[in-house]
Coordinates of C-alpha atoms in Angstrom, one line a residue:
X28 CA 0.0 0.0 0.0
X29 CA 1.0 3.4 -0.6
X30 CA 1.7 3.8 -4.3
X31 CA -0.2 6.1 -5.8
X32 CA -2.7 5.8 -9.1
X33 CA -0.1 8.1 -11.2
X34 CA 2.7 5.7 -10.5
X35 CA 0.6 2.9 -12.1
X36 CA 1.5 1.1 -15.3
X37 CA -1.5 0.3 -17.1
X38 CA 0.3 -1.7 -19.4
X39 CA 2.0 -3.8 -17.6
X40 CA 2.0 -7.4 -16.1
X41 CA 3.2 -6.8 -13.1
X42 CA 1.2 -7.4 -10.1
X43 CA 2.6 -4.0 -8.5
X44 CA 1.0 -2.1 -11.6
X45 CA -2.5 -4.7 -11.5
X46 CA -5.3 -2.9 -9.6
X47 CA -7.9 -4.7 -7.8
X48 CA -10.9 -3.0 -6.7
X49 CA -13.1 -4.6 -3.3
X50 CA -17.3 -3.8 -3.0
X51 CA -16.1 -1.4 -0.6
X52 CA -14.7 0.1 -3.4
X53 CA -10.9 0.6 -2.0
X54 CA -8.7 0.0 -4.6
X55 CA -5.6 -1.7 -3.8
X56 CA -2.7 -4.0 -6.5
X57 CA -2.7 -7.4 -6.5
X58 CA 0.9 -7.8 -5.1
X59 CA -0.9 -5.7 -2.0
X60 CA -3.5 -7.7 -1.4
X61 CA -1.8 -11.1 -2.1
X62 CA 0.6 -10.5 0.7
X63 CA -2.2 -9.3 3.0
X64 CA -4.0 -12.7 2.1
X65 CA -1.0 -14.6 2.7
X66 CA -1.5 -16.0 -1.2
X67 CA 2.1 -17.7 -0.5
X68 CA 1.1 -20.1 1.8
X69 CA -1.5 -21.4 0.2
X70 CA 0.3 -21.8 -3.7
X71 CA 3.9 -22.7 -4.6
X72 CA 6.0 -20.8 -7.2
X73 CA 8.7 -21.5 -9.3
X74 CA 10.7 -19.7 -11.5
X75 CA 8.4 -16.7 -10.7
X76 CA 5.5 -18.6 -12.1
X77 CA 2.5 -20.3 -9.7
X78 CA 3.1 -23.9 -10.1
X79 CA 1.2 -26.1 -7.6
X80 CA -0.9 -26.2 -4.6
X81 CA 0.5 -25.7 -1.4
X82 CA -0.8 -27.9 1.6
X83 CA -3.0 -25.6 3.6
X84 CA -1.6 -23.9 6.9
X85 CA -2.4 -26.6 10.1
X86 CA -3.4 -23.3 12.0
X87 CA -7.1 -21.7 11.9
X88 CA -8.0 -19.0 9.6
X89 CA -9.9 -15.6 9.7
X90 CA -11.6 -14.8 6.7
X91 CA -10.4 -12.3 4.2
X92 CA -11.3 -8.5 4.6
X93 CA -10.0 -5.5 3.7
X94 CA -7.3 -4.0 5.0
X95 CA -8.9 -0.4 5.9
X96 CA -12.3 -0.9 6.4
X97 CA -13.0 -4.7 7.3
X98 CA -15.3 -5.1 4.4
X99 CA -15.5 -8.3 3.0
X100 CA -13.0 -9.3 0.7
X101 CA -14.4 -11.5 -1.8
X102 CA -12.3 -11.8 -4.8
X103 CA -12.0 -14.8 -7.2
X104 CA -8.3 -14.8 -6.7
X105 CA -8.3 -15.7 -3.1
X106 CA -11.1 -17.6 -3.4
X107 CA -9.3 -21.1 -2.0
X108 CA -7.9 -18.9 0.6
X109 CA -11.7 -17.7 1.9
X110 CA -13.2 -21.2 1.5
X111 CA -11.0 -22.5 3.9
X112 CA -11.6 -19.7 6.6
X113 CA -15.3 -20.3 5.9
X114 CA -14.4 -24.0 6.6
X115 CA -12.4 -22.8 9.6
X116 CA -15.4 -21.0 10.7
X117 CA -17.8 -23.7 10.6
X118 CA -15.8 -26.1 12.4
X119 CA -15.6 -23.4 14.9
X120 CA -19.1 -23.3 15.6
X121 CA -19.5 -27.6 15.4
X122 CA -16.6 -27.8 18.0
X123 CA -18.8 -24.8 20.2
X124 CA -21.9 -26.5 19.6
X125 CA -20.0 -29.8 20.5
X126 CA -18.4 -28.5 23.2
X127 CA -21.9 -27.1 24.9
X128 CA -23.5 -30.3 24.4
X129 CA -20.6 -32.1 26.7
X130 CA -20.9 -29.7 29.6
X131 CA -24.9 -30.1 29.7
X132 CA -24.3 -34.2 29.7
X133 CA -21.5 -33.8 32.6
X134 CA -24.0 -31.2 34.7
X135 CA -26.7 -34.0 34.2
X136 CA -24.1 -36.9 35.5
X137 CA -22.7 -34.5 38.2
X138 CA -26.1 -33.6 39.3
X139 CA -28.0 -37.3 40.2
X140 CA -28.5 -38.1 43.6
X141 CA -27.8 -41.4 44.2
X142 CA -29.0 -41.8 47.2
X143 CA -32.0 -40.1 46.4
X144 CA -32.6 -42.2 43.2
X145 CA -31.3 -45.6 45.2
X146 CA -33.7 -45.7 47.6
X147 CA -36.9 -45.1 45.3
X148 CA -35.5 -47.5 42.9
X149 CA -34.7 -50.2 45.7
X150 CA -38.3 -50.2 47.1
X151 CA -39.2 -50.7 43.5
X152 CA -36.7 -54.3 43.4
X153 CA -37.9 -55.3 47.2
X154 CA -41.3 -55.5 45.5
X155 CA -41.1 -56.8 42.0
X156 CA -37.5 -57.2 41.4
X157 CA -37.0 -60.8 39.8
X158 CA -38.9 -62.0 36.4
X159 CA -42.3 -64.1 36.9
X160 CA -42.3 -65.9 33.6
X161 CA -45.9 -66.5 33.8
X162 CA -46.6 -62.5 34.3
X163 CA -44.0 -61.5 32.1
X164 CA -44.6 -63.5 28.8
X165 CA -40.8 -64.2 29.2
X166 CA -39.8 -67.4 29.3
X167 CA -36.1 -66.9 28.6
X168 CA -33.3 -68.0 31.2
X169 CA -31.1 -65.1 32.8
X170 CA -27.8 -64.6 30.8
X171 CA -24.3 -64.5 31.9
X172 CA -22.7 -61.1 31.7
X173 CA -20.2 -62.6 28.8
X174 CA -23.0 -63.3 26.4
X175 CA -24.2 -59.3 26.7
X176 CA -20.5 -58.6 26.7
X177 CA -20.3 -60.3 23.3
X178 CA -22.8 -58.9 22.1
X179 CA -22.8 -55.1 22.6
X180 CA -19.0 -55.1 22.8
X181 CA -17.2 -54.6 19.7
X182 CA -13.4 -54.6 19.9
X183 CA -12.4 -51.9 17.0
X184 CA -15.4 -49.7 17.4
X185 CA -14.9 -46.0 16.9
X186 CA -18.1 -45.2 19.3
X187 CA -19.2 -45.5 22.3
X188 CA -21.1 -48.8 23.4
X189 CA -24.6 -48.7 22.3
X190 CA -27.2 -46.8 24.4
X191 CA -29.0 -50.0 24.7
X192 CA -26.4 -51.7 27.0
X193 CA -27.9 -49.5 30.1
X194 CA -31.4 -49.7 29.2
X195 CA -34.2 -51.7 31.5
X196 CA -34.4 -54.7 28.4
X197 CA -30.9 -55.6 29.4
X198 CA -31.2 -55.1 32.7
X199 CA -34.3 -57.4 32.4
X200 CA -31.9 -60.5 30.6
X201 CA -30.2 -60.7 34.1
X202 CA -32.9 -61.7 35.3
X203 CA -35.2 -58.7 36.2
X204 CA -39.1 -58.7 36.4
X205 CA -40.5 -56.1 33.4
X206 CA -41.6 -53.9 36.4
X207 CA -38.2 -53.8 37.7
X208 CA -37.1 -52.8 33.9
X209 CA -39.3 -49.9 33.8
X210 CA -38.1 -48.5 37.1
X211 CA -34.6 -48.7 36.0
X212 CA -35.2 -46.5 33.0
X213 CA -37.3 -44.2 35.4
X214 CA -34.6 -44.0 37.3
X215 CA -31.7 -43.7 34.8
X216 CA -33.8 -41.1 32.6
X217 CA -30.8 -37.9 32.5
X218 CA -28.2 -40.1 32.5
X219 CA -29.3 -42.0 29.4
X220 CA -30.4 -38.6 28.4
X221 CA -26.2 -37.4 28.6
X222 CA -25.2 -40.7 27.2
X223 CA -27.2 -40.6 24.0
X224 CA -25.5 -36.8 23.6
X225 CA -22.2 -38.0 24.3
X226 CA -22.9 -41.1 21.6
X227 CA -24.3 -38.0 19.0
X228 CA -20.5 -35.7 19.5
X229 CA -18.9 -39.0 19.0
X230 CA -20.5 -39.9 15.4
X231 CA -20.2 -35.8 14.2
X232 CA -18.4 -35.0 11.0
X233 CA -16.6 -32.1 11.4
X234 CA -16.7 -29.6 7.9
X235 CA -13.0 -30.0 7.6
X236 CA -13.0 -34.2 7.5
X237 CA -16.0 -33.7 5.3
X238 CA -14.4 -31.6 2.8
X239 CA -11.3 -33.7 3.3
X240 CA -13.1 -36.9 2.8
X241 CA -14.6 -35.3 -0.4
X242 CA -11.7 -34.3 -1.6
X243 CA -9.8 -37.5 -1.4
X244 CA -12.3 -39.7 -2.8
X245 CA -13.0 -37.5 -6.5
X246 CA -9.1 -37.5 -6.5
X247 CA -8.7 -40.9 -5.8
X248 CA -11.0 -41.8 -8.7
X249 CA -9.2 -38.9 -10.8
X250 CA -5.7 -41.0 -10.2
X251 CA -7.2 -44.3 -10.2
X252 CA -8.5 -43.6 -14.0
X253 CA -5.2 -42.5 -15.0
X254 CA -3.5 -45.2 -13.6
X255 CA -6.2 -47.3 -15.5
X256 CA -5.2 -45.5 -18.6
X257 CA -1.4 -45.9 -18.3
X258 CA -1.2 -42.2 -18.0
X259 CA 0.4 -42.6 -14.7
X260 CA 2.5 -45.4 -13.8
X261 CA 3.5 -45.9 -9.8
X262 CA 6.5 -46.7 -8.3
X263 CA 7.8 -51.0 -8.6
X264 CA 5.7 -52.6 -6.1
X265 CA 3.2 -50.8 -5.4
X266 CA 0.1 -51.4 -5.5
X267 CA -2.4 -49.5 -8.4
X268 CA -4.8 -48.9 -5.3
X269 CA -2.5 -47.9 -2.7
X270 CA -0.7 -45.4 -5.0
X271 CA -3.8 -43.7 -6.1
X272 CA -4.8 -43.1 -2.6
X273 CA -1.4 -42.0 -1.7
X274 CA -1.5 -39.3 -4.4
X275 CA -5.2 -38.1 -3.6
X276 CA -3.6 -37.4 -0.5
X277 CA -0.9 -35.5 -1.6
X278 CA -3.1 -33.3 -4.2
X279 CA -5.9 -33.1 -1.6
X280 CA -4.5 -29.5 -0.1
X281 CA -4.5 -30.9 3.6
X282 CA -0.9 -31.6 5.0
X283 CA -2.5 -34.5 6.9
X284 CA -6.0 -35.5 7.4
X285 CA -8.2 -33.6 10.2
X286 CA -8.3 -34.9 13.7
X287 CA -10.7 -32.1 16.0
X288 CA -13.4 -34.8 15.4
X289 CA -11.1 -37.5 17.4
X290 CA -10.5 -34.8 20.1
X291 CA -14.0 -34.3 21.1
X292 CA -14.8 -38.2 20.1
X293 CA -12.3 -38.7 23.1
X294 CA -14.0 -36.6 25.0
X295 CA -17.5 -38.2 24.2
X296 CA -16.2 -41.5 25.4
X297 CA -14.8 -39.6 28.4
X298 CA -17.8 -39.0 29.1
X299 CA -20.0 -41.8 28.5
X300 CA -17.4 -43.7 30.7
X301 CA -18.5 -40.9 33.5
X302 CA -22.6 -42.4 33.2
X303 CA -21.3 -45.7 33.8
X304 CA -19.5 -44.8 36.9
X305 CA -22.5 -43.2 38.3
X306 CA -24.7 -46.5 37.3
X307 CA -22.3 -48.3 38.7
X308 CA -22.3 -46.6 42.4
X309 CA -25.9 -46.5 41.6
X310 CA -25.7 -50.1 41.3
X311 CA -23.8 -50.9 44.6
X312 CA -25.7 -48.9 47.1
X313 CA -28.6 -50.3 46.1
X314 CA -26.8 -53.9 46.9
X315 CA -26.4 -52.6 50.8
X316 CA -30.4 -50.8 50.9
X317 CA -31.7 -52.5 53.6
X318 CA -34.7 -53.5 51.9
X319 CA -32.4 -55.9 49.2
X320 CA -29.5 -57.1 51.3
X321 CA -30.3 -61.2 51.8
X322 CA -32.2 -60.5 48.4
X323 CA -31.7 -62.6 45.4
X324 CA -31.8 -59.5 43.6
X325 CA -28.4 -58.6 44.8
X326 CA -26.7 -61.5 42.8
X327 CA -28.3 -60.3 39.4
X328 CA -27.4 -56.7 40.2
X329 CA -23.5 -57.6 40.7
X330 CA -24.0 -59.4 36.8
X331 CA -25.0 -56.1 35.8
X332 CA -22.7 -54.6 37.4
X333 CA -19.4 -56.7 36.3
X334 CA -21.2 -56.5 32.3
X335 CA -21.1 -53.0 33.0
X336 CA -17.4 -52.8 34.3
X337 CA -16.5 -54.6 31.5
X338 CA -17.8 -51.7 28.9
X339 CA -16.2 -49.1 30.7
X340 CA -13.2 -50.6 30.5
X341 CA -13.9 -51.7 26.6
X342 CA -14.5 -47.8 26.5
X343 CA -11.7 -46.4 28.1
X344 CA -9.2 -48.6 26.0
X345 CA -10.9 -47.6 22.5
X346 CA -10.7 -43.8 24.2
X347 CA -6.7 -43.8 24.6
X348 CA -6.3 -45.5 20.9
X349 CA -8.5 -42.5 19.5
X350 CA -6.2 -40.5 21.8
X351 CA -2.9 -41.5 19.9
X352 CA -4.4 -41.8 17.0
X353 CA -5.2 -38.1 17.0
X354 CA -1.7 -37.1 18.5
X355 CA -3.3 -35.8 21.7
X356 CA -0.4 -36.4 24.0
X357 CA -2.7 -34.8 27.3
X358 CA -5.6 -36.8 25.8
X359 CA -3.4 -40.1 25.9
X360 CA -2.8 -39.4 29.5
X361 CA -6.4 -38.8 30.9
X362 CA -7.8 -41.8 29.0
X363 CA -4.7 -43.9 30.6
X364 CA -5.8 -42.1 33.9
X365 CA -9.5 -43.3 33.0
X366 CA -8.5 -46.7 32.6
X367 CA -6.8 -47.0 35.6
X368 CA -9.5 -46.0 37.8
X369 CA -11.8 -48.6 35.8
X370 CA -9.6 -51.5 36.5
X371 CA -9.8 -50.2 40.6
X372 CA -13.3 -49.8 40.2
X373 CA -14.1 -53.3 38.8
X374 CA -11.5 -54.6 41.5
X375 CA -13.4 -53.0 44.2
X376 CA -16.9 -54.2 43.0
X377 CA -15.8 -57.3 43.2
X378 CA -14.2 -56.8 47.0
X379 CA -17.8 -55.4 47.9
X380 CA -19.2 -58.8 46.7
X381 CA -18.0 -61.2 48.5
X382 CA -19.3 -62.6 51.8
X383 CA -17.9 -64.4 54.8
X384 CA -19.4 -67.8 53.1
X385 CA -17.5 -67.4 50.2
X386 CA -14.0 -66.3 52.6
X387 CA -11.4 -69.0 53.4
X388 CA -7.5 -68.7 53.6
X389 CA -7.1 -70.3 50.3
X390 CA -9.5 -67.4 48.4
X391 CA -8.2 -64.4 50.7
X392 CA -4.9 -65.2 49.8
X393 CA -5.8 -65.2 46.2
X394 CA -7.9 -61.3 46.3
X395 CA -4.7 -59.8 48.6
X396 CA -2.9 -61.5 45.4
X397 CA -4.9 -60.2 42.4
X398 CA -5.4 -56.7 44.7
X399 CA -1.1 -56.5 44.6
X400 CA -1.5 -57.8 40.7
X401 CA -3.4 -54.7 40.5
X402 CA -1.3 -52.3 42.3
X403 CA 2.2 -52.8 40.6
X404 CA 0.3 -52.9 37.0
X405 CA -1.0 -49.0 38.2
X406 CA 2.6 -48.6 39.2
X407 CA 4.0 -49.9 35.7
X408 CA 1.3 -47.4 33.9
X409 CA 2.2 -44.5 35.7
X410 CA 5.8 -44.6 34.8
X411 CA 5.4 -45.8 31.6
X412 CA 2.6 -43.4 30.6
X413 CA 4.8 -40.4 31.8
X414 CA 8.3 -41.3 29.9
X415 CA 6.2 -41.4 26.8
X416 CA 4.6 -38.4 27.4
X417 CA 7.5 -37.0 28.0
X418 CA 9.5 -38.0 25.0
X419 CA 6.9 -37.4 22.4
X420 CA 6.6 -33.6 24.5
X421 CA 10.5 -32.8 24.2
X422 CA 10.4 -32.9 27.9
X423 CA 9.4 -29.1 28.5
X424 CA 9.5 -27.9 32.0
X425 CA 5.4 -26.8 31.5
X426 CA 4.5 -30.5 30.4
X427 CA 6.7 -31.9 32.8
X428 CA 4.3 -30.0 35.3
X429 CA 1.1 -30.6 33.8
X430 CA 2.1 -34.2 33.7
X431 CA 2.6 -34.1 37.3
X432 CA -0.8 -32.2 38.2
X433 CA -3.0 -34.0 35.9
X434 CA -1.8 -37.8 35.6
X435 CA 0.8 -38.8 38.2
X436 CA -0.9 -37.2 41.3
X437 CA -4.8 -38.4 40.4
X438 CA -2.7 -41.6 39.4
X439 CA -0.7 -42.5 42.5
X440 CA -4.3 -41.5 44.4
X441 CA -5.6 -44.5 42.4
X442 CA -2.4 -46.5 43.5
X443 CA -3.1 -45.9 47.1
X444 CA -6.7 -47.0 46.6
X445 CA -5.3 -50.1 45.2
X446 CA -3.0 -50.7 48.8
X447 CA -6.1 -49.8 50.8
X448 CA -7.9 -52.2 49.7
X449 CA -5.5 -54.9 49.8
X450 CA -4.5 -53.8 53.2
X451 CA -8.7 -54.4 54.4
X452 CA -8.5 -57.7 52.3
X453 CA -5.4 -58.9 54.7
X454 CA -6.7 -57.8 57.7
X455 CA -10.2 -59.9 57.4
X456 CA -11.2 -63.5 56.7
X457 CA -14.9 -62.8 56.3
X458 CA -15.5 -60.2 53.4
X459 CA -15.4 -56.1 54.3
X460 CA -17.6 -54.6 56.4
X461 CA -21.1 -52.7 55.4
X462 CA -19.0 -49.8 56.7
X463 CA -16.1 -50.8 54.1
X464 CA -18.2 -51.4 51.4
X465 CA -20.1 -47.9 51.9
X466 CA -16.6 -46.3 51.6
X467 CA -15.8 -48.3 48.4
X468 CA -19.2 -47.2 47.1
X469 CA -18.5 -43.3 48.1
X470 CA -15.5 -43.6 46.5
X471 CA -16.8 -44.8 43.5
X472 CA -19.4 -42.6 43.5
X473 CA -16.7 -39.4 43.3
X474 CA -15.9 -36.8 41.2
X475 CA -16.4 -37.3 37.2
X476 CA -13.4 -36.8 34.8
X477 CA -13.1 -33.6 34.9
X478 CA -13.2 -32.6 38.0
X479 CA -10.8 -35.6 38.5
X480 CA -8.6 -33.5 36.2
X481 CA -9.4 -36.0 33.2

């Protein structure tokens, strides 16, 4: 900027002496505006001449405007330029949008009262708990929690498990009375209500893997048919297929393919994980009401219970391999911190389970066992989990410290669970306490992952 009209060549070529003129109706050249649109980053040049795409900056962009009055800028020139801060701009408001949607589903998980929902829900199973075949037009056999785990557990999904898993129908195949299946959903109403969201962020398609997706796939057919042709010939030994997808994904603009959808996927499992905690302490404290203790309801609710364990631990596994695959280094940590406190959890469930009937030397000896199994595998993670971090970080002093505050500390917490446990374990022959097993329950009750700083 600053040239003025009389020093203008209308003749020429170059793009100092090319005027452009915006709606606003500033008049600027073309070598003015291309370096205030950063035209350079977004096209390569050689000998002086524009010769390819570039790959698209990784960062987000503002869209074009002009440089005195703000107007919009919408010139055919930098139109690539534009669409991508209009792409920029919608994934902005998915991720908001997205983002909104996971605080109202961890408010709804954060806000049941379990002891409040237990009770009503308890009277409920004192009454009508167990299937009457005759009144229930069921004539079906309860099912082991392995034959729901095989069937709603899939071992590469990219979701969350299916809603389904927590409703009253399944809680009904461990052999509940329909009554009893009713009341659960009654019960469980806003925490499905969260799930379902959480299961919604996880299957979004974010604008930018849309248009990347798009992209890919007309110039994957483009390459394809040359290759077809003989127009292009790939390297020795590779394969027709593999080298047409290769080069769709060179010519596609994107330096790599777009990962915010992964990000807040993780985050949807993160949460989903959280309603499963909460139906699990659910769960247990109805196992100690009053009303269900020398019930033979309690035995079906511990199935449901370990079938439930089992998922959030399917979950939490599927959440870190999202989390590397995305390259979320903090993400891989809180998932790993999730994990963790799943394999406690379904530890402790198990603890809260057994009775003095069930106690001997023989089977103490093997929980105190299993419960140290436990505690030196948490040990392993922790130590593991940080040197990666670490080394895929460059070891920064800030990372070093975030590290500390968000995984090691909640982690060695989960570690000292682990001992307390096994400390209780060795110190009785006869199963915990009520009073123990209310302290599991409150502890499993706790927090959600992000107050737990995951």
């Amino acid at each position: 900027m600053g040239t003025k009209m009389n020093e203008i060549d209308p003749n020429s070529d170059d793009l100092a002496d090319i005027l452009v003129t915006l709606p606003c109706r500033h008049t600027f050249t073309v070598e003015t505006l291309d370096g205030h649109c950063g035209i350079n980053d977004y096209y390569n040049r050689r000998d002086g001449v524009w010769s390819e795409l570039a790959p698209t900056p990784t960062d987000i962009q503002k869209s074009l405007a002009c440089p005195l009055c703000r107007g919009p800028l919408n010139t055919k020139r930098y139109g690539r330029i534009q669409r991508r801060a209009d792409l920029d701009m919608a994934e902005q408001n998915v991720a908001n949008s997205s983002r909104r949607a996971l605080q109202e589903a961890e408010k709804s998980v954060c806000e049941f009262n379990l002891d409040e929902e237990s009770g009503k829900l308890a009277q409920i199973l004192a009454q009508e708990g167990l299937r009457e075949p005759e009144n229930d037009g069921e004539q079906d056999e309860p099912v082991p929690a392995n034959t729901c785990s095989s069937e709603f557990i899939a071992s590469k999904s990219l979701f969350p498990i299916n809603t389904e898993a927590m409703h009253g129908k399944t809680l009904r195949r461990f052999g509940f009375s329909l009554a009893a299946g009713r009341a659960w959903n009654k019960c469980i109403w806003n925490l499905v209500t969260a799930y379902e969201k959480a299961v919604t962020i996880s299957h979004e398609r974010f604008p930018l893997l849309r248009t990347y997706d798009a992209a890919v796939s007309e110039l994957n057919r483009h390459y394809s048919q040359l290759l077809a042709g003989g127009d292009l010939v790939p390297p020795h030994g590779v394969p027709f297929q593999e080298f047409a997808l290769l080069k769709a994904k060179e010519a596609s603009g994107f330096p790599a393919p777009p990962k915010a959808h992964l990000r807040f996927r993780v985050e949807a499992f993160w949460t989903a994980i959280d309603v499963r905690f909460k139906l699990v302490a659910l769960i247990e404290s109805l196992s100690l009401h009053p009303s269900l203790r020398h019930s033979q309801v309690v035995e079906g609710l511990h199935a449901f219970n370990h079938f439930l364990m089992e998922c959030v631990q399917h979950d939490a596994k599927r959440a870190i391999d999202l989390a590397e695959e995305s390259q979320s280094q903090r993400q891989v940590l809180r998932s790993a911190l999730l994990l963790m406190r799943a394999r406690w959890q379904a530890f402790a469930i198990k603890a809260t389970n057994w009775t003095a009937v069930q106690s001997n030397h023989v089977v103490v000896r093997e929980r105190v066992n299993e419960a140290e199994a436990g505690c030196a595998k948490a040990k392993r993670t922790i130590e593991r989990r940080r040197r990666t971090f670490l080394e895929k970080m460059g070891g920064h002093p800030d990372d070093q410290a975030w590290a500390y505050e968000n995984f090691v500390e909640p982690a060695e917490e989960i570690v000292n669970k682990w001992v307390e446990l096994k400390t209780q374990l060795q110190e009785t022959s006869y199963g915990l306490t009520d009073e123990e097993k209310r302290q599991i329950i409150q502890a499993l009750a706790q927090g959600n992952s992000r107050e737990l700083g995951i």
